[in-house]
PDB file of C-alpha atoms in Angstrom:
ATOM      1  CA  MET A 663     -39.942 -15.442-135.544  1.00 50.00           C
ATOM      2  CA  SER A 664     -43.569 -15.152-136.495  1.00 48.00           C
ATOM      3  CA  GLY A 665     -44.259 -18.352-134.644  1.00 52.00           C
ATOM      4  CA  PHE A 666     -42.491 -17.017-131.535  1.00 51.00           C
ATOM      5  CA  ASP A 667     -44.551 -13.783-131.642  1.00 51.00           C
ATOM      6  CA  ASN A 668     -47.718 -15.775-131.799  1.00 54.00           C
ATOM      7  CA  PHE A 669     -46.573 -17.859-128.854  1.00 49.00           C
ATOM      8  CA  ASN A 670     -45.717 -14.702-126.859  1.00 51.00           C
ATOM      9  CA  THR A 671     -49.123 -13.202-127.381  1.00 50.00           C
ATOM     10  CA  ASP A 672     -50.867 -16.411-126.386  1.00 52.00           C
ATOM     11  CA  PHE A 673     -48.677 -16.991-123.267  1.00 50.00           C
ATOM     12  CA  TYR A 674     -50.588 -16.651-119.920  1.00 51.00           C
ATOM     13  CA  GLN A 675     -53.490 -14.700-121.245  1.00 54.00           C
ATOM     14  CA  SER A 676     -56.054 -13.724-118.592  1.00 55.00           C
ATOM     15  CA  SER A 677     -59.020 -11.480-118.182  1.00 56.00           C
ATOM     16  CA  TYR A 678     -57.381  -9.392-115.390  1.00 52.00           C
ATOM     17  CA  SER A 679     -57.408  -5.626-115.891  1.00 55.00           C
ATOM     18  CA  VAL A 680     -56.245  -2.619-113.918  1.00 51.00           C
ATOM     19  CA  ASP A 681     -59.827  -1.593-113.189  1.00 53.00           C
ATOM     20  CA  ASP A 682     -60.205  -4.654-110.955  1.00 50.00           C
ATOM     21  CA  GLN A 683     -58.007  -2.958-108.282  1.00 51.00           C
ATOM     22  CA  SER A 684     -61.003  -0.953-107.135  1.00 48.00           C
ATOM     23  CA  GLN A 685     -62.730  -4.160-106.123  1.00 50.00           C
ATOM     24  CA  ALA A 686     -62.016  -6.026-102.871  1.00 46.00           C
ATOM     25  CA  GLY A 687     -59.353  -8.662-103.063  1.00 48.00           C
ATOM     26  CA  TYR A 688     -58.717 -11.940-101.338  1.00 48.00           C
ATOM     27  CA  GLY A 689     -62.413 -12.720-100.968  1.00 47.00           C
ATOM     28  CA  TYR A 690     -63.331  -9.555 -98.982  1.00 48.00           C
ATOM     29  CA  SER A 691     -66.096  -7.944-100.996  1.00 50.00           C
ATOM     30  CA  ASN A 692     -67.892  -6.022 -98.229  1.00 50.00           C
ATOM     31  CA  THR A 693     -68.790  -2.716 -99.811  1.00 51.00           C
ATOM     32  CA  ASP A 694     -70.036  -1.246 -96.542  1.00 53.00           C
ATOM     33  CA  ASN A 695     -66.560  -1.288 -94.997  1.00 54.00           C
ATOM     34  CA  PRO A 696     -65.177   2.270 -95.323  1.00 52.00           C
ATOM     35  CA  TYR A 697     -61.604   0.984 -95.305  1.00 51.00           C
ATOM     36  CA  ASN A 698     -62.150  -0.911 -98.577  1.00 53.00           C
ATOM     37  CA  LYS A 699     -62.532   2.310-100.557  1.00 53.00           C
ATOM     38  CA  PRO A 700     -59.681   3.087-102.936  1.00 53.00           C
ATOM     39  CA  TYR A 701     -57.341   5.993-102.475  1.00 51.00           C
ATOM     40  CA  GLY A 702     -58.986   9.347-103.213  1.00 51.00           C
ATOM     41  CA  GLN A 703     -62.538   8.185-102.437  1.00 54.00           C
ATOM     42  CA  TYR A 704     -62.309   8.068 -98.600  1.00 51.00           C
ATOM     43  CA  ASP A 705     -64.219  10.817 -96.796  1.00 54.00           C
ATOM     44  CA  TYR A 706     -61.757  12.346 -94.363  1.00 53.00           C
ATOM     45  CA  SER A 707     -64.363  14.745 -92.952  1.00 55.00           C
ATOM     46  CA  GLN A 708     -65.930  11.948 -90.903  1.00 54.00           C
ATOM     47  CA  PRO A 709     -64.547  11.566 -87.343  1.00 53.00           C
ATOM     48  CA  MET A 710     -62.285   8.635 -86.537  1.00 54.00           C
ATOM     49  CA  GLY A 711     -63.226   5.915 -84.069  1.00 52.00           C
ATOM     50  CA  TYR A 712     -61.042   7.320 -81.254  1.00 52.00           C
ATOM     51  CA  PRO A 713     -62.878   8.721 -78.203  1.00 52.00           C
ATOM     52  CA  SER A 714     -62.623  12.436 -77.606  1.00 53.00           C
ATOM     53  CA  PRO A 715     -61.492  13.847 -74.219  1.00 53.00           C
ATOM     54  CA  GLY A 716     -65.029  15.008 -73.484  1.00 53.00           C
ATOM     55  CA  MET A 717     -66.365  11.462 -73.861  1.00 56.00           C
ATOM     56  CA  MET A 718     -64.082   9.915 -71.139  1.00 58.00           C
ATOM     57  CA  PRO A 719     -66.011   8.387 -68.195  1.00 57.00           C
ATOM     58  CA  PRO A 720     -65.921  10.543 -65.062  1.00 59.00           C
ATOM     59  CA  GLN A 721     -63.477   9.406 -62.322  1.00 63.00           C
ATOM     60  CA  GLN A 722     -64.567   8.628 -58.805  1.00 62.00           C
ATOM     61  CA  PRO A 723     -63.716  11.426 -56.351  1.00 62.00           C
ATOM     62  CA  TYR A 724     -61.107  10.701 -53.592  1.00 55.00           C
ATOM     63  CA  THR A 725     -62.987  10.367 -50.308  1.00 60.00           C
ATOM     64  CA  GLY A 726     -59.987   9.816 -48.001  1.00 54.00           C
ATOM     65  CA  GLN A 727     -57.851  12.362 -46.171  1.00 58.00           C
ATOM     66  CA  ILE A 728     -54.409  13.625 -47.051  1.00 60.00           C
ATOM     67  CA  PHE A 729     -51.626  11.344 -45.750  1.00 56.00           C
ATOM     68  CA  GLN A 730     -54.309   8.980 -44.439  1.00 57.00           C
ATOM     69  CA  PRO A 731     -55.129   6.471 -47.160  1.00 56.00           C
ATOM     70  CA  THR A 732     -58.118   4.224 -46.858  1.00 55.00           C
ATOM     71  CA  GLN A 733     -57.563   0.682 -45.590  1.00 56.00           C
ATOM     72  CA  THR A 734     -57.854  -1.626 -48.553  1.00 55.00           C
ATOM     73  CA  TYR A 735     -55.613  -4.491 -47.324  1.00 53.00           C
ATOM     74  CA  THR A 736     -56.885  -7.082 -44.921  1.00 57.00           C
ATOM     75  CA  PRO A 737     -54.384  -9.562 -43.453  1.00 54.00           C
ATOM     76  CA  SER A 738     -54.958 -13.169 -44.251  1.00 56.00           C
ATOM     77  CA  ALA A 739     -55.753 -15.799 -41.671  1.00 54.00           C
ATOM     78  CA  SER A 740     -52.206 -17.174 -41.669  1.00 52.00           C
ATOM     79  CA  GLN A 741     -50.660 -13.757 -41.051  1.00 55.00           C
ATOM     80  CA  SER A 742     -53.049 -13.034 -38.205  1.00 52.00           C
ATOM     81  CA  MET A 743     -52.188 -16.430 -36.754  1.00 54.00           C
ATOM     82  CA  TYR A 744     -48.475 -15.582 -36.888  1.00 52.00           C
ATOM     83  CA  SER A 745     -49.047 -12.234 -35.214  1.00 51.00           C
ATOM     84  CA  ASN A 746     -51.014 -13.895 -32.431  1.00 54.00           C
ATOM     85  CA  SER A 747     -48.280 -16.486 -31.970  1.00 57.00           C
ATOM     86  CA  PHE A 748     -45.661 -13.729 -31.661  1.00 57.00           C
ATOM     87  CA  ASP A 749     -47.708 -12.043 -28.974  1.00 62.00           C
ATOM     88  CA  ASP A 750     -47.961 -15.270 -26.998  1.00 65.00           C
ATOM     89  CA  GLU A 751     -44.220 -16.024 -27.090  1.00 70.00           C
ATOM     90  CA  PRO A 752     -42.260 -15.786 -23.806  1.00 66.00           C
ATOM     91  CA  PRO A 753     -39.552 -13.128 -23.351  1.00 69.00           C
ATOM     92  CA  LEU A 754     -36.128 -13.689 -24.872  1.00 68.00           C
ATOM     93  CA  LEU A 755     -34.336 -14.031 -21.509  1.00 65.00           C
ATOM     94  CA  GLU A 756     -36.776 -16.741 -20.479  1.00 65.00           C
ATOM     95  CA  GLU A 757     -36.175 -18.640 -23.725  1.00 65.00           C
ATOM     96  CA  LEU A 758     -32.412 -18.447 -23.097  1.00 66.00           C
ATOM     97  CA  GLY A 759     -32.913 -19.849 -19.596  1.00 65.00           C
ATOM     98  CA  ILE A 760     -31.932 -16.637 -17.783  1.00 71.00           C
ATOM     99  CA  ASN A 761     -34.273 -16.026 -14.866  1.00 73.00           C
ATOM    100  CA  PHE A 762     -33.040 -13.284 -12.533  1.00 78.00           C
ATOM    101  CA  ASP A 763     -35.412 -14.357  -9.771  1.00 80.00           C
ATOM    102  CA  HIS A 764     -33.988 -17.892  -9.738  1.00 79.00           C
ATOM    103  CA  ILE A 765     -30.428 -16.540  -9.947  1.00 84.00           C
ATOM    104  CA  TRP A 766     -31.069 -14.383  -6.898  1.00 86.00           C
ATOM    105  CA  GLN A 767     -32.603 -17.288  -4.951  1.00 84.00           C
ATOM    106  CA  LYS A 768     -29.649 -19.560  -5.755  1.00 85.00           C
ATOM    107  CA  THR A 769     -27.213 -16.848  -4.722  1.00 87.00           C
ATOM    108  CA  LEU A 770     -29.004 -16.398  -1.382  1.00 87.00           C
ATOM    109  CA  THR A 771     -28.969 -20.173  -0.868  1.00 85.00           C
ATOM    110  CA  VAL A 772     -25.197 -20.216  -1.310  1.00 88.00           C
ATOM    111  CA  LEU A 773     -24.627 -17.174   0.895  1.00 86.00           C
ATOM    112  CA  HIS A 774     -26.842 -18.644   3.649  1.00 85.00           C
ATOM    113  CA  PRO A 775     -25.574 -22.201   4.237  1.00 78.00           C
ATOM    114  CA  MET A 776     -28.263 -22.979   6.824  1.00 81.00           C
ATOM    115  CA  LYS A 777     -31.125 -22.027   4.504  1.00 78.00           C
ATOM    116  CA  ALA A 778     -33.082 -24.899   2.984  1.00 77.00           C
ATOM    117  CA  ALA A 779     -32.540 -25.271  -0.744  1.00 74.00           C
ATOM    118  CA  ASP A 780     -35.421 -25.519  -3.206  1.00 71.00           C
ATOM    119  CA  GLY A 781     -34.803 -28.665  -5.209  1.00 66.00           C
ATOM    120  CA  SER A 782     -37.062 -27.606  -8.121  1.00 66.00           C
ATOM    121  CA  ILE A 783     -35.024 -24.436  -8.698  1.00 68.00           C
ATOM    122  CA  MET A 784     -31.626 -26.009  -8.063  1.00 65.00           C
ATOM    123  CA  ASN A 785     -32.259 -28.763 -10.598  1.00 66.00           C
ATOM    124  CA  GLU A 786     -32.311 -26.228 -13.455  1.00 72.00           C
ATOM    125  CA  THR A 787     -29.489 -25.882 -15.968  1.00 77.00           C
ATOM    126  CA  ASP A 788     -28.583 -22.248 -15.389  1.00 80.00           C
ATOM    127  CA  LEU A 789     -25.087 -21.259 -16.516  1.00 85.00           C
ATOM    128  CA  ALA A 790     -25.496 -17.477 -16.537  1.00 84.00           C
ATOM    129  CA  GLY A 791     -24.668 -17.046 -12.842  1.00 86.00           C
ATOM    130  CA  PRO A 792     -21.724 -19.497 -12.823  1.00 89.00           C
ATOM    131  CA  MET A 793     -20.133 -17.769 -15.819  1.00 90.00           C
ATOM    132  CA  VAL A 794     -20.381 -14.407 -14.060  1.00 90.00           C
ATOM    133  CA  PHE A 795     -18.896 -15.836 -10.848  1.00 92.00           C
ATOM    134  CA  CYS A 796     -16.009 -17.477 -12.735  1.00 91.00           C
ATOM    135  CA  LEU A 797     -15.230 -14.178 -14.461  1.00 92.00           C
ATOM    136  CA  ALA A 798     -15.409 -12.344 -11.134  1.00 93.00           C
ATOM    137  CA  PHE A 799     -13.063 -14.883  -9.519  1.00 93.00           C
ATOM    138  CA  GLY A 800     -10.558 -14.505 -12.347  1.00 92.00           C
ATOM    139  CA  ALA A 801     -10.851 -10.710 -12.163  1.00 92.00           C
ATOM    140  CA  THR A 802     -10.060 -10.630  -8.436  1.00 93.00           C
ATOM    141  CA  LEU A 803      -7.068 -12.890  -9.046  1.00 92.00           C
ATOM    142  CA  LEU A 804      -5.990 -10.490 -11.781  1.00 92.00           C
ATOM    143  CA  LEU A 805      -6.082  -7.633  -9.275  1.00 91.00           C
ATOM    144  CA  SER A 806      -3.611  -9.625  -7.157  1.00 87.00           C
ATOM    145  CA  GLY A 807      -1.265  -9.947 -10.152  1.00 86.00           C
ATOM    146  CA  LYS A 808      -2.269 -13.537 -10.986  1.00 86.00           C
ATOM    147  CA  ILE A 809      -3.404 -14.234 -14.529  1.00 85.00           C
ATOM    148  CA  GLN A 810      -5.127 -17.562 -13.904  1.00 84.00           C
ATOM    149  CA  PHE A 811      -8.162 -17.542 -16.202  1.00 87.00           C
ATOM    150  CA  GLY A 812      -7.024 -20.700 -17.991  1.00 88.00           C
ATOM    151  CA  TYR A 813      -6.549 -22.570 -14.708  1.00 89.00           C
ATOM    152  CA  VAL A 814      -9.948 -21.433 -13.437  1.00 89.00           C
ATOM    153  CA  TYR A 815     -11.844 -22.716 -16.486  1.00 89.00           C
ATOM    154  CA  GLY A 816      -9.729 -25.854 -16.825  1.00 91.00           C
ATOM    155  CA  ILE A 817     -10.107 -26.916 -13.193  1.00 92.00           C
ATOM    156  CA  SER A 818     -13.820 -26.076 -13.334  1.00 92.00           C
ATOM    157  CA  ALA A 819     -14.354 -28.320 -16.367  1.00 93.00           C
ATOM    158  CA  ILE A 820     -12.420 -31.239 -14.846  1.00 94.00           C
ATOM    159  CA  GLY A 821     -14.160 -30.833 -11.475  1.00 93.00           C
ATOM    160  CA  CYS A 822     -17.613 -30.726 -13.076  1.00 93.00           C
ATOM    161  CA  LEU A 823     -16.872 -33.854 -15.083  1.00 94.00           C
ATOM    162  CA  GLY A 824     -15.656 -35.732 -11.980  1.00 94.00           C
ATOM    163  CA  MET A 825     -18.643 -34.679  -9.878  1.00 93.00           C
ATOM    164  CA  TYR A 826     -20.995 -35.599 -12.706  1.00 93.00           C
ATOM    165  CA  CYS A 827     -19.668 -39.154 -12.812  1.00 93.00           C
ATOM    166  CA  LEU A 828     -19.658 -39.469  -9.017  1.00 92.00           C
ATOM    167  CA  LEU A 829     -23.210 -38.195  -8.513  1.00 91.00           C
ATOM    168  CA  ASN A 830     -24.600 -40.437 -11.231  1.00 91.00           C
ATOM    169  CA  LEU A 831     -23.081 -43.392  -9.405  1.00 89.00           C
ATOM    170  CA  MET A 832     -24.372 -42.328  -6.004  1.00 88.00           C
ATOM    171  CA  SER A 833     -27.900 -41.139  -6.870  1.00 85.00           C
ATOM    172  CA  MET A 834     -30.841 -43.197  -8.043  1.00 84.00           C
ATOM    173  CA  THR A 835     -32.383 -40.549 -10.314  1.00 82.00           C
ATOM    174  CA  GLY A 836     -29.219 -39.317 -12.013  1.00 82.00           C
ATOM    175  CA  VAL A 837     -28.209 -35.745 -12.812  1.00 87.00           C
ATOM    176  CA  SER A 838     -27.301 -33.787 -15.919  1.00 88.00           C
ATOM    177  CA  PHE A 839     -23.910 -32.258 -16.563  1.00 90.00           C
ATOM    178  CA  GLY A 840     -25.435 -28.781 -16.817  1.00 88.00           C
ATOM    179  CA  CYS A 841     -27.012 -29.075 -13.373  1.00 89.00           C
ATOM    180  CA  VAL A 842     -23.674 -30.097 -11.833  1.00 91.00           C
ATOM    181  CA  ALA A 843     -21.868 -27.204 -13.519  1.00 92.00           C
ATOM    182  CA  SER A 844     -24.574 -24.790 -12.382  1.00 90.00           C
ATOM    183  CA  VAL A 845     -24.415 -25.821  -8.717  1.00 90.00           C
ATOM    184  CA  LEU A 846     -20.618 -25.866  -8.544  1.00 92.00           C
ATOM    185  CA  GLY A 847     -20.468 -22.491 -10.273  1.00 92.00           C
ATOM    186  CA  TYR A 848     -22.884 -20.846  -7.863  1.00 91.00           C
ATOM    187  CA  CYS A 849     -21.026 -22.269  -4.879  1.00 92.00           C
ATOM    188  CA  LEU A 850     -17.847 -20.586  -6.144  1.00 93.00           C
ATOM    189  CA  LEU A 851     -19.195 -17.296  -4.791  1.00 93.00           C
ATOM    190  CA  PRO A 852     -17.481 -17.547  -1.331  1.00 93.00           C
ATOM    191  CA  MET A 853     -14.186 -18.164  -3.125  1.00 94.00           C
ATOM    192  CA  ILE A 854     -14.555 -14.703  -4.694  1.00 94.00           C
ATOM    193  CA  ILE A 855     -14.646 -13.288  -1.170  1.00 93.00           C
ATOM    194  CA  LEU A 856     -11.385 -15.103  -0.384  1.00 93.00           C
ATOM    195  CA  SER A 857      -9.661 -13.789  -3.506  1.00 92.00           C
ATOM    196  CA  THR A 858     -10.914 -10.283  -2.683  1.00 92.00           C
ATOM    197  CA  PHE A 859      -9.264 -10.506   0.733  1.00 91.00           C
ATOM    198  CA  GLY A 860      -6.123 -11.679  -1.048  1.00 89.00           C
ATOM    199  CA  VAL A 861      -6.027  -8.344  -2.886  1.00 90.00           C
ATOM    200  CA  LEU A 862      -5.993  -6.422   0.420  1.00 88.00           C
ATOM    201  CA  PHE A 863      -3.556  -8.514   2.484  1.00 87.00           C
ATOM    202  CA  SER A 864      -1.532 -11.717   2.321  1.00 86.00           C
ATOM    203  CA  LEU A 865      -3.289 -15.036   2.907  1.00 87.00           C
ATOM    204  CA  GLN A 866      -0.138 -16.980   3.795  1.00 86.00           C
ATOM    205  CA  GLY A 867      -0.268 -16.215   7.545  1.00 87.00           C
ATOM    206  CA  MET A 868      -2.290 -17.810  10.302  1.00 90.00           C
ATOM    207  CA  MET A 869      -5.326 -15.624   9.640  1.00 90.00           C
ATOM    208  CA  GLY A 870      -5.135 -16.464   5.974  1.00 90.00           C
ATOM    209  CA  ILE A 871      -5.085 -20.198   6.699  1.00 92.00           C
ATOM    210  CA  ILE A 872      -8.119 -19.940   8.994  1.00 94.00           C
ATOM    211  CA  LEU A 873     -10.004 -17.828   6.461  1.00 94.00           C
ATOM    212  CA  THR A 874      -9.131 -20.218   3.649  1.00 94.00           C
ATOM    213  CA  ALA A 875     -10.325 -23.267   5.606  1.00 94.00           C
ATOM    214  CA  THR A 876     -13.554 -21.448   6.457  1.00 94.00           C
ATOM    215  CA  ILE A 877     -14.201 -20.551   2.814  1.00 95.00           C
ATOM    216  CA  ILE A 878     -13.533 -24.120   1.622  1.00 95.00           C
ATOM    217  CA  SER A 879     -15.940 -25.499   4.216  1.00 94.00           C
ATOM    218  CA  TRP A 880     -18.522 -22.897   3.233  1.00 94.00           C
ATOM    219  CA  CYS A 881     -18.349 -23.745  -0.490  1.00 94.00           C
ATOM    220  CA  SER A 882     -18.389 -27.530   0.018  1.00 94.00           C
ATOM    221  CA  PHE A 883     -21.222 -27.424   2.544  1.00 93.00           C
ATOM    222  CA  SER A 884     -23.398 -25.250   0.257  1.00 91.00           C
ATOM    223  CA  ALA A 885     -22.735 -27.454  -2.781  1.00 91.00           C
ATOM    224  CA  SER A 886     -23.441 -30.690  -0.930  1.00 91.00           C
ATOM    225  CA  LYS A 887     -26.650 -29.243   0.556  1.00 89.00           C
ATOM    226  CA  ILE A 888     -27.934 -28.302  -2.912  1.00 88.00           C
ATOM    227  CA  PHE A 889     -27.020 -31.684  -4.402  1.00 88.00           C
ATOM    228  CA  ILE A 890     -28.735 -33.541  -1.567  1.00 88.00           C
ATOM    229  CA  SER A 891     -31.971 -31.536  -1.919  1.00 84.00           C
ATOM    230  CA  ALA A 892     -32.031 -31.717  -5.726  1.00 82.00           C
ATOM    231  CA  LEU A 893     -31.245 -35.444  -5.999  1.00 84.00           C
ATOM    232  CA  ALA A 894     -33.067 -36.655  -2.845  1.00 78.00           C
ATOM    233  CA  MET A 895     -29.874 -38.157  -1.397  1.00 82.00           C
ATOM    234  CA  ASP A 896     -30.779 -38.151   2.287  1.00 80.00           C
ATOM    235  CA  GLY A 897     -27.975 -39.048   4.711  1.00 82.00           C
ATOM    236  CA  GLN A 898     -25.188 -38.702   2.112  1.00 86.00           C
ATOM    237  CA  GLN A 899     -24.214 -35.056   2.534  1.00 87.00           C
ATOM    238  CA  LEU A 900     -20.771 -35.804   3.995  1.00 90.00           C
ATOM    239  CA  LEU A 901     -20.008 -38.180   1.145  1.00 90.00           C
ATOM    240  CA  VAL A 902     -20.851 -35.454  -1.354  1.00 92.00           C
ATOM    241  CA  ALA A 903     -19.137 -32.677   0.623  1.00 93.00           C
ATOM    242  CA  TYR A 904     -15.734 -34.405   0.598  1.00 94.00           C
ATOM    243  CA  PRO A 905     -15.103 -34.325  -3.195  1.00 93.00           C
ATOM    244  CA  CYS A 906     -16.550 -30.799  -3.292  1.00 94.00           C
ATOM    245  CA  ALA A 907     -14.014 -29.742  -0.639  1.00 94.00           C
ATOM    246  CA  LEU A 908     -11.193 -31.196  -2.741  1.00 94.00           C
ATOM    247  CA  LEU A 909     -12.332 -29.201  -5.765  1.00 94.00           C
ATOM    248  CA  TYR A 910     -12.680 -25.912  -3.908  1.00 95.00           C
ATOM    249  CA  GLY A 911      -9.387 -26.547  -2.142  1.00 94.00           C
ATOM    250  CA  VAL A 912      -7.644 -26.288  -5.519  1.00 94.00           C
ATOM    251  CA  PHE A 913      -9.262 -22.890  -6.118  1.00 94.00           C
ATOM    252  CA  ALA A 914      -8.178 -21.822  -2.640  1.00 94.00           C
ATOM    253  CA  LEU A 915      -4.568 -22.780  -3.407  1.00 92.00           C
ATOM    254  CA  ILE A 916      -4.717 -20.605  -6.525  1.00 91.00           C
ATOM    255  CA  SER A 917      -5.987 -17.687  -4.405  1.00 90.00           C
ATOM    256  CA  VAL A 918      -3.384 -18.097  -1.646  1.00 90.00           C
ATOM    257  CA  PHE A 919      -0.301 -18.826  -3.731  1.00 84.00           C
TER     258      PHE A 919
END
C-alpha cells in the first residue's frame, strides 16, 4: 500500500493553483480589458456602453402636409412606356370590329337599293349587324306564333356556305366567308319588314304574295349590288342575284307559312 500511496501522490502533478483563476485564460492576457476582471473587482459605478436617450441623433422634421405625402416614387422607363401604349390604344368597340358608322352606312345601302355601295366598307367582316337582324327576324316570327330560331340560323349558315363557294368560283379576287355572311345578314333587313306585316295580317292572300315577291326581289337585288361592288364583278349582277333570291325565298316561305 505504501507503494500505491507514493504513486498516487506522484500522479499528474502540476504547478496549477487556484490563484491562477485571476489571470486571463486561453491566451487572453489583456489587463486593460475591464471584462477580464474577476468577480468582486469590477467597478459598477462606471456607465455602460449603451447610449442614453439624450444622446440619440435628432430626427429630421416632416416637411410635407397631412394626407399629402411627398412624391418619392418615380416610375421606371418601362412602366411609362406601358402607360403611353395604353393611351394610344384604339377603343374596345373598334378592336372588336364594331363600327356604328359603318353599320349605319350598310343599313342605308340595303334600305336604298338604288344607292351606290361603297366597296371598301362592304368588304369588311362585320357580324354585329347581321346577328341583330337575325335575332329581330326570329323575334317577329315569334310574335306570329312561330318558333323558328333554329331554322333561321341553320338556313343562314347553309346559304352563306353555298354563296361563299359560288362567289369564289365566279370572282377573280376571291372573298372571305365572314364578308359573305355580313352582306347576306345585312340584306335580311327587308325580310324583317315582311315578318312584321305577317304579325298584323295574313300573307297568304294576293296582297301577301305581291308583298312577298317584292321583298325577295329587294333583298336579292341589294345583296347582288353589294357583292358586285365589293368584288369588282361588272356585268354579273343577275348571275349573283339568282342564288340570293333562292336563299331569301326560303326565309319568305318561313314568314308566310
